[in-house]
JSON list of N, CA and C in Angstrom, two decimals:
[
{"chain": "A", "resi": 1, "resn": "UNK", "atom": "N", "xyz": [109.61, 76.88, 120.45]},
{"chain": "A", "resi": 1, "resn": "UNK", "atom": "CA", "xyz": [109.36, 78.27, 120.16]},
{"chain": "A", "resi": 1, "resn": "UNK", "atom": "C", "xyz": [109.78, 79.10, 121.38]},
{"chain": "A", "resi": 2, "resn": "UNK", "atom": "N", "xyz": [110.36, 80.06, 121.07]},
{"chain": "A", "resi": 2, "resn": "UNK", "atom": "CA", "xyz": [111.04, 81.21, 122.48]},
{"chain": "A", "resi": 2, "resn": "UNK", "atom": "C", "xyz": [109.95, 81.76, 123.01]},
{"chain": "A", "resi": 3, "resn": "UNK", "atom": "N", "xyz": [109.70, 82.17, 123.99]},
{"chain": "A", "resi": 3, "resn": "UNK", "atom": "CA", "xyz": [108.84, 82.99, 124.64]},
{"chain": "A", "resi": 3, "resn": "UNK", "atom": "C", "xyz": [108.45, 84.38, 124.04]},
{"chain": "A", "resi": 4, "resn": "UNK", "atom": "N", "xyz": [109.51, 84.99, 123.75]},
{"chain": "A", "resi": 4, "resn": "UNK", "atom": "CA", "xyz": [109.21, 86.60, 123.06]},
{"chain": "A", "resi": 4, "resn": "UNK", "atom": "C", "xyz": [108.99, 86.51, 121.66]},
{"chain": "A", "resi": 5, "resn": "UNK", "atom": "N", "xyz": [108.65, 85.12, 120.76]},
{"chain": "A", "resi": 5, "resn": "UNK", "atom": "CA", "xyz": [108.73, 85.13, 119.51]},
{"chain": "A", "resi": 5, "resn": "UNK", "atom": "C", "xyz": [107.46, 85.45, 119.09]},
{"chain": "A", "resi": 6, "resn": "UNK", "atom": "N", "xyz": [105.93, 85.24, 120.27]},
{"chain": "A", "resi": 6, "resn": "UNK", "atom": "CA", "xyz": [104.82, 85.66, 119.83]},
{"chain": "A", "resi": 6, "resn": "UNK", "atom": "C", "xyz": [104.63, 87.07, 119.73]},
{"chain": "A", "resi": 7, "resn": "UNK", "atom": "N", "xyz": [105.14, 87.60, 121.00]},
{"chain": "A", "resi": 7, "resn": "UNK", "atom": "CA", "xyz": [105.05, 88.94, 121.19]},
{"chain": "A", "resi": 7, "resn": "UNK", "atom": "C", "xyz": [105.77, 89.81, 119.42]},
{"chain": "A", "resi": 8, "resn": "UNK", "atom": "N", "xyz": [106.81, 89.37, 119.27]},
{"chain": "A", "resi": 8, "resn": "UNK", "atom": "CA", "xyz": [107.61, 89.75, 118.10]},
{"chain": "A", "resi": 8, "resn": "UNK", "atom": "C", "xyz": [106.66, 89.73, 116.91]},
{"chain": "A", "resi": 9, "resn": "UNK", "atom": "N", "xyz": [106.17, 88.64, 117.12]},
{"chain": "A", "resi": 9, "resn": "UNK", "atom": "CA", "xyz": [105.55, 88.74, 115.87]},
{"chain": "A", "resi": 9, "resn": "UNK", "atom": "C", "xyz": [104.52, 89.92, 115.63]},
{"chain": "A", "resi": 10, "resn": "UNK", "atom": "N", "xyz": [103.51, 89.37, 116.97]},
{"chain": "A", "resi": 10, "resn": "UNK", "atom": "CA", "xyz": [102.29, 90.34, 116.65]},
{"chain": "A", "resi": 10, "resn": "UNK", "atom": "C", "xyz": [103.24, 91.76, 116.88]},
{"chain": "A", "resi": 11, "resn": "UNK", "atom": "N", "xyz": [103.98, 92.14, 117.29]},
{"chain": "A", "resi": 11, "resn": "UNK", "atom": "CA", "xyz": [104.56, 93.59, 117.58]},
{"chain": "A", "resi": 11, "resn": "UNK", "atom": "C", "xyz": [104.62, 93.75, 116.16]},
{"chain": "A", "resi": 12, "resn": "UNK", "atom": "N", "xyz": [105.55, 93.00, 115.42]},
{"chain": "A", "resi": 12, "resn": "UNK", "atom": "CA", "xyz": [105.82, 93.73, 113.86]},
{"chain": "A", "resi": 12, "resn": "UNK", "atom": "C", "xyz": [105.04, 93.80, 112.72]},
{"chain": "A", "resi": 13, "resn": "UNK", "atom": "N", "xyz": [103.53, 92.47, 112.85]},
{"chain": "A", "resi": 13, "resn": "UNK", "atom": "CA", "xyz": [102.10, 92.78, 112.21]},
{"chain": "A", "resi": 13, "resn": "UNK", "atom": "C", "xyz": [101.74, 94.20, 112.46]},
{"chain": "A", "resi": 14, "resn": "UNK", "atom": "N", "xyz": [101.29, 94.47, 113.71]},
{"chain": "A", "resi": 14, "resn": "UNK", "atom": "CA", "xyz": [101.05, 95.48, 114.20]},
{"chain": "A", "resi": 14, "resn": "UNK", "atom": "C", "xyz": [100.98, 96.91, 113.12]},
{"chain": "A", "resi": 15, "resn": "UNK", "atom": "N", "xyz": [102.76, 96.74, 113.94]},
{"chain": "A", "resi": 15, "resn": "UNK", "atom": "CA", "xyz": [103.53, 97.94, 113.45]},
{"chain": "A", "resi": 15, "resn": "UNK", "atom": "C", "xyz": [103.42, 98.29, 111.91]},
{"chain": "A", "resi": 16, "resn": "UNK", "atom": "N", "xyz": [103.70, 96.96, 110.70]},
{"chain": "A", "resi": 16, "resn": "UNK", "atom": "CA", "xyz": [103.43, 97.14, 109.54]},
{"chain": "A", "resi": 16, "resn": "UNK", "atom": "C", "xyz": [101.70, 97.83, 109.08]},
{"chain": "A", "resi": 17, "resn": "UNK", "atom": "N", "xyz": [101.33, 97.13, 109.95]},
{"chain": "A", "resi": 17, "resn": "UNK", "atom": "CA", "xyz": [99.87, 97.54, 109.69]},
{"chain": "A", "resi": 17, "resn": "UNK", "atom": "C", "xyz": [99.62, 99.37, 109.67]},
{"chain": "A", "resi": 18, "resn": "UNK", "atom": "N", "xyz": [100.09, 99.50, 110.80]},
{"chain": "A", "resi": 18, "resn": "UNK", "atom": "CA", "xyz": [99.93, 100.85, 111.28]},
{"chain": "A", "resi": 18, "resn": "UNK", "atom": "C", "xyz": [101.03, 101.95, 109.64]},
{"chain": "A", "resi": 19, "resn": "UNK", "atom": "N", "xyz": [101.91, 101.37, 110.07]},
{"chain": "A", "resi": 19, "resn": "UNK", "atom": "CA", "xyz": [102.61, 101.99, 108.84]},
{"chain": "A", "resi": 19, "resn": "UNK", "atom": "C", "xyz": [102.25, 102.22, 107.44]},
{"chain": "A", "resi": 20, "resn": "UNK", "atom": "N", "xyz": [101.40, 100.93, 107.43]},
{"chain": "A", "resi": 20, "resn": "UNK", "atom": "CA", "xyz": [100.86, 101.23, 105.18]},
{"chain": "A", "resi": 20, "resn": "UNK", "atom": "C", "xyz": [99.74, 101.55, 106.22]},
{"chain": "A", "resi": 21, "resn": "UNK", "atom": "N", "xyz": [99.00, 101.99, 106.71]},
{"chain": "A", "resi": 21, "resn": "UNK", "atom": "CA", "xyz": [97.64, 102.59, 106.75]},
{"chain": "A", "resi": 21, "resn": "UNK", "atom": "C", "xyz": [97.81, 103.91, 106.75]},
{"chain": "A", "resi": 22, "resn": "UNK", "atom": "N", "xyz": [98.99, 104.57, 107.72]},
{"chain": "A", "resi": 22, "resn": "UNK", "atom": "CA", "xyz": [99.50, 105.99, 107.29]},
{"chain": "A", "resi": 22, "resn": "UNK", "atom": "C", "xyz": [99.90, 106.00, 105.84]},
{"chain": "A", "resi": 23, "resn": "UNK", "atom": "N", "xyz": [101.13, 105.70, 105.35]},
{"chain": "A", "resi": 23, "resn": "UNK", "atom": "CA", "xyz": [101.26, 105.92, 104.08]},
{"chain": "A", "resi": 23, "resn": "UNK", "atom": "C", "xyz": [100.15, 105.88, 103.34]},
{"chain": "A", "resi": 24, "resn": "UNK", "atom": "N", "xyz": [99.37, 105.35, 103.25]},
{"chain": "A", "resi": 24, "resn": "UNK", "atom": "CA", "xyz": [98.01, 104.88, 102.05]},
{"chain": "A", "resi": 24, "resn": "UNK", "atom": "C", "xyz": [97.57, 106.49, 102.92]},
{"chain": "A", "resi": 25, "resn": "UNK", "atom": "N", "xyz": [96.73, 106.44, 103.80]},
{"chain": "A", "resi": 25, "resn": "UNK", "atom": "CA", "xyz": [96.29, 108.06, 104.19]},
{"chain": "A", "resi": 25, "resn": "UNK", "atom": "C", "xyz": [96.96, 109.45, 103.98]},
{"chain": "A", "resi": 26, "resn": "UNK", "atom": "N", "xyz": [98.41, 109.79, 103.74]},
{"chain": "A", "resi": 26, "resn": "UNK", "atom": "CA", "xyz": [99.03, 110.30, 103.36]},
{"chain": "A", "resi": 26, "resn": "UNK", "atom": "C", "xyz": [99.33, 110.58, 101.97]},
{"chain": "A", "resi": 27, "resn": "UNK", "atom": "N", "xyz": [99.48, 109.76, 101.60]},
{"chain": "A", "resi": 27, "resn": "UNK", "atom": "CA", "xyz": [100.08, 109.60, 100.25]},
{"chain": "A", "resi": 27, "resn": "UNK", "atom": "C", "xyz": [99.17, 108.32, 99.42]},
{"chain": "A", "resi": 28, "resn": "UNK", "atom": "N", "xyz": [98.19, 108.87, 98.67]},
{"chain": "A", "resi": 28, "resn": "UNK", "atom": "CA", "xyz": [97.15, 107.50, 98.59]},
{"chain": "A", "resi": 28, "resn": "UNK", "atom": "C", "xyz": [97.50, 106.98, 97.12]},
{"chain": "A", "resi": 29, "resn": "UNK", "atom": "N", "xyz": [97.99, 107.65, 96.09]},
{"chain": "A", "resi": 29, "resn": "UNK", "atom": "CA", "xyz": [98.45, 107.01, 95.00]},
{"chain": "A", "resi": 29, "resn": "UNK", "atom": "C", "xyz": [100.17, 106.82, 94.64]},
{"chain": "A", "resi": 30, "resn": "UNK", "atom": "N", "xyz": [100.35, 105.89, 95.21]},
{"chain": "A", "resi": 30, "resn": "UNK", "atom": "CA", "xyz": [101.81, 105.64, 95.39]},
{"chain": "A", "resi": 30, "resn": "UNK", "atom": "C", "xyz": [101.64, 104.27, 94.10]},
{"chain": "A", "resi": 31, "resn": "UNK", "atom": "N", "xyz": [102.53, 103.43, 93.60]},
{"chain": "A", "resi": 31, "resn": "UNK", "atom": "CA", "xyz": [102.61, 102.77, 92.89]},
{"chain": "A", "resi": 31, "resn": "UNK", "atom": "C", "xyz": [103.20, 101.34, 93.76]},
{"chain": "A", "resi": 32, "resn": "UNK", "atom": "N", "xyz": [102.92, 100.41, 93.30]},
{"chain": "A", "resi": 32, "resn": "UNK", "atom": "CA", "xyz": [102.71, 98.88, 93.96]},
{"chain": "A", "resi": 32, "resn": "UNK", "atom": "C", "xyz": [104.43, 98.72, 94.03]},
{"chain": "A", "resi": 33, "resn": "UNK", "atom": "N", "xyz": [105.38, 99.01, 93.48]},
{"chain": "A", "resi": 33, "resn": "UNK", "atom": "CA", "xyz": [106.68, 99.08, 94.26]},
{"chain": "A", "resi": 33, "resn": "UNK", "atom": "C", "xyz": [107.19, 99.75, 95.27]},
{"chain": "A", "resi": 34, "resn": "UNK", "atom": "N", "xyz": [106.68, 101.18, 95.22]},
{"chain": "A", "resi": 34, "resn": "UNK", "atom": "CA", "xyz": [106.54, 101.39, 96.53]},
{"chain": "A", "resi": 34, "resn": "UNK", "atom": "C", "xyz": [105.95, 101.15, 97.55]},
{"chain": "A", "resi": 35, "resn": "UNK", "atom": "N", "xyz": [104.73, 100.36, 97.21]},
{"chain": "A", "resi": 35, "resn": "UNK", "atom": "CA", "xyz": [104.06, 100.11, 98.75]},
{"chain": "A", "resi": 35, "resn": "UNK", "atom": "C", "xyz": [104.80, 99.06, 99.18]},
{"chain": "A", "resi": 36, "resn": "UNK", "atom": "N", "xyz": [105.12, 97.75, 98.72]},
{"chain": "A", "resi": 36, "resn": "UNK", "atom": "CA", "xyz": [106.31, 96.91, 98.91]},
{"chain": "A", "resi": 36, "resn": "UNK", "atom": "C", "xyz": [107.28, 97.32, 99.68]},
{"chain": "A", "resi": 37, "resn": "UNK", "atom": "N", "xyz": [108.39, 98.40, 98.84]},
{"chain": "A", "resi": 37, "resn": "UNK", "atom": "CA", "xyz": [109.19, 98.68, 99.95]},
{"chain": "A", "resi": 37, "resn": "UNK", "atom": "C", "xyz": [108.92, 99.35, 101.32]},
{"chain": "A", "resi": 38, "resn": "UNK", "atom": "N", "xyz": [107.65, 100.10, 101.19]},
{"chain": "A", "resi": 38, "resn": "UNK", "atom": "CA", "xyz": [107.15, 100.96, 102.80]},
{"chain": "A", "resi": 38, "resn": "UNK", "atom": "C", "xyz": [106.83, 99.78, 103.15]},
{"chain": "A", "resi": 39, "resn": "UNK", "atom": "N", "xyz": [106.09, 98.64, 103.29]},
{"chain": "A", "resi": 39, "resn": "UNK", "atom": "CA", "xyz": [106.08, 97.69, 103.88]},
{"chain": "A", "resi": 39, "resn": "UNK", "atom": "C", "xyz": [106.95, 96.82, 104.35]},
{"chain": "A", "resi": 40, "resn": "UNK", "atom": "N", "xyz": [108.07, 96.49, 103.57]},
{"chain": "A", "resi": 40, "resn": "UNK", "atom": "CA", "xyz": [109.17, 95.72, 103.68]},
{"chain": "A", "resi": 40, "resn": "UNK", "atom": "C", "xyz": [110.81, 96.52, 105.12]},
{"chain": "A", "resi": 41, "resn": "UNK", "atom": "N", "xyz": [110.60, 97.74, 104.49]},
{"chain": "A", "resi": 41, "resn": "UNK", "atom": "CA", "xyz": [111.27, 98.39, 105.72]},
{"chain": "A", "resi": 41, "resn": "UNK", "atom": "C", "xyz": [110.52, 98.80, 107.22]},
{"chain": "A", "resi": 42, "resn": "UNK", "atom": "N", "xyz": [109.35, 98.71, 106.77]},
{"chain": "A", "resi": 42, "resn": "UNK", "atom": "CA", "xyz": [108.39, 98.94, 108.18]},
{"chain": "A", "resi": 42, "resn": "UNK", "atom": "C", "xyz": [107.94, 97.58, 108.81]},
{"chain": "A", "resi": 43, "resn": "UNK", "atom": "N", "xyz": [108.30, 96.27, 108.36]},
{"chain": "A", "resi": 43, "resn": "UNK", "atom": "CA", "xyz": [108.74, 95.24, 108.68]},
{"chain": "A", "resi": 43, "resn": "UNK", "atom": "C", "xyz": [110.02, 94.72, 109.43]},
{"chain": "A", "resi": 44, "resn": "UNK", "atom": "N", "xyz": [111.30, 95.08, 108.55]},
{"chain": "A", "resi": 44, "resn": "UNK", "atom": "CA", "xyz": [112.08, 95.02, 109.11]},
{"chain": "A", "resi": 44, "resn": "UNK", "atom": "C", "xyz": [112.64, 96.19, 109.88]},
{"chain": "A", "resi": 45, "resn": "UNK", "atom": "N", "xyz": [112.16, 97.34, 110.32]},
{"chain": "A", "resi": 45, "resn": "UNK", "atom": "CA", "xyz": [112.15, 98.24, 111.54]},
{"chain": "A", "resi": 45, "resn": "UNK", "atom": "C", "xyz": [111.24, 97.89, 112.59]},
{"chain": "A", "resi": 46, "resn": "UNK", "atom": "N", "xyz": [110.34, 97.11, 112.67]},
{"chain": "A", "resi": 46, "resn": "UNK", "atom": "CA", "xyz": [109.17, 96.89, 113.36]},
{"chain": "A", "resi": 46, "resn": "UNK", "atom": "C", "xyz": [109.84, 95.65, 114.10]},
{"chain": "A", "resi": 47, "resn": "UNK", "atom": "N", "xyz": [110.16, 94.56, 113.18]},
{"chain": "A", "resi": 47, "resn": "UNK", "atom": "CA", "xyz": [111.18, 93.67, 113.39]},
{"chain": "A", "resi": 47, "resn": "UNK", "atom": "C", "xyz": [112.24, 93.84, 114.85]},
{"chain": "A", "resi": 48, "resn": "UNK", "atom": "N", "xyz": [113.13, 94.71, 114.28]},
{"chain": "A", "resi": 48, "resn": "UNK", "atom": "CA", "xyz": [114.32, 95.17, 115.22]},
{"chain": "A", "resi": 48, "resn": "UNK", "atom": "C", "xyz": [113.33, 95.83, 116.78]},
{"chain": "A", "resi": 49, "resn": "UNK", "atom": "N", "xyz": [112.75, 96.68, 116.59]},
{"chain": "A", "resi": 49, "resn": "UNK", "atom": "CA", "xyz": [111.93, 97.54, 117.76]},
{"chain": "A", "resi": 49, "resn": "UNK", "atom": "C", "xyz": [111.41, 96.33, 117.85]},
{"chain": "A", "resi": 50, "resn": "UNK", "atom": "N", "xyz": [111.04, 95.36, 117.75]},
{"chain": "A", "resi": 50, "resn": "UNK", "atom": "CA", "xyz": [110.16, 94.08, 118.67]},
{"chain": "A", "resi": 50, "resn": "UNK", "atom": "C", "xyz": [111.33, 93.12, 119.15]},
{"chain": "A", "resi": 51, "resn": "UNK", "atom": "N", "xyz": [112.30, 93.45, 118.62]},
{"chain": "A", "resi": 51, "resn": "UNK", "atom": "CA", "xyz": [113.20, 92.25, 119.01]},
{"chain": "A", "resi": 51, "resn": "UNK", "atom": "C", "xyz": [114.12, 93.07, 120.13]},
{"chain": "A", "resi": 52, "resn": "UNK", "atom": "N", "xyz": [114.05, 94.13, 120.23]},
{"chain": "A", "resi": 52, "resn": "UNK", "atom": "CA", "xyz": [114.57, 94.81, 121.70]},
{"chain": "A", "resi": 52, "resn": "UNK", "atom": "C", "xyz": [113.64, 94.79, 122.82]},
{"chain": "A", "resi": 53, "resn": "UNK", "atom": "N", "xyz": [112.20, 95.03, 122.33]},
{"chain": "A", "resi": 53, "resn": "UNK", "atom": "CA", "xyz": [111.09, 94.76, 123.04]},
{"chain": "A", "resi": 53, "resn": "UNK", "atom": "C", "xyz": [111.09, 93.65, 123.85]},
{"chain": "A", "resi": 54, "resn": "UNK", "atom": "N", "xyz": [111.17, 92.72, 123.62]},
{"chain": "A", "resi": 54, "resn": "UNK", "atom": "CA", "xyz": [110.71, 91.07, 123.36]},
{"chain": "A", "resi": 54, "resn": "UNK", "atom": "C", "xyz": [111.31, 90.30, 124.32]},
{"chain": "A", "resi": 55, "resn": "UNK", "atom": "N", "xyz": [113.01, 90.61, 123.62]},
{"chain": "A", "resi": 55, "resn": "UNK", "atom": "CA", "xyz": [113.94, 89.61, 123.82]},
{"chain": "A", "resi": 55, "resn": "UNK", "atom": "C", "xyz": [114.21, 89.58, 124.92]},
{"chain": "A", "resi": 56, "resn": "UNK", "atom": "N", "xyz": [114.02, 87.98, 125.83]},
{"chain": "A", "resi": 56, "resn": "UNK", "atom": "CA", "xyz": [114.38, 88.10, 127.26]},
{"chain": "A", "resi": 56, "resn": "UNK", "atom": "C", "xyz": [115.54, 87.49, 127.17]},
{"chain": "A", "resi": 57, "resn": "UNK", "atom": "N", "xyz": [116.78, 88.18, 127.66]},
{"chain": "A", "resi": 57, "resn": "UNK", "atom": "CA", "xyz": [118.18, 87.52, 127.86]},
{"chain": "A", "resi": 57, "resn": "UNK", "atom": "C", "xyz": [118.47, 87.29, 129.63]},
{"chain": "A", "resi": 58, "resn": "UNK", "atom": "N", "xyz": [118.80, 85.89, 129.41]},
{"chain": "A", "resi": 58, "resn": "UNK", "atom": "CA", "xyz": [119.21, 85.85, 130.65]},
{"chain": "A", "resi": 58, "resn": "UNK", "atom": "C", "xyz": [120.24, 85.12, 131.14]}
]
């Protein structure tokens, strides 16, 4: 396992978390395909921003 892969992870839990808790507070009756995709792109944006975070190149 890489060193920055824990950090990555919990960075993009995190981040998803934070993201459907706004949306749901914002916008509270959205329909179960959309919460999917706000989750799924706030995953894979959370994703990328942790993997610049993270990644130690050397």
């Amino acid at each position: 396992m890489k060193s920055g892969s824990i950090g990555l992870a919990l960075f993009t839990g995190l981040f998803v978390a934070i993201v459907v808790f706004i949306s749901e507070y914002f916008i509270p009756n959205t329909s179960v395909i959309t919460k999917v995709i706000i989750s799924g792109l706030s995953a894979l944006v959370g994703g990328l921003i942790g993997y610049k975070l993270f990644s130690h190149t050397k």
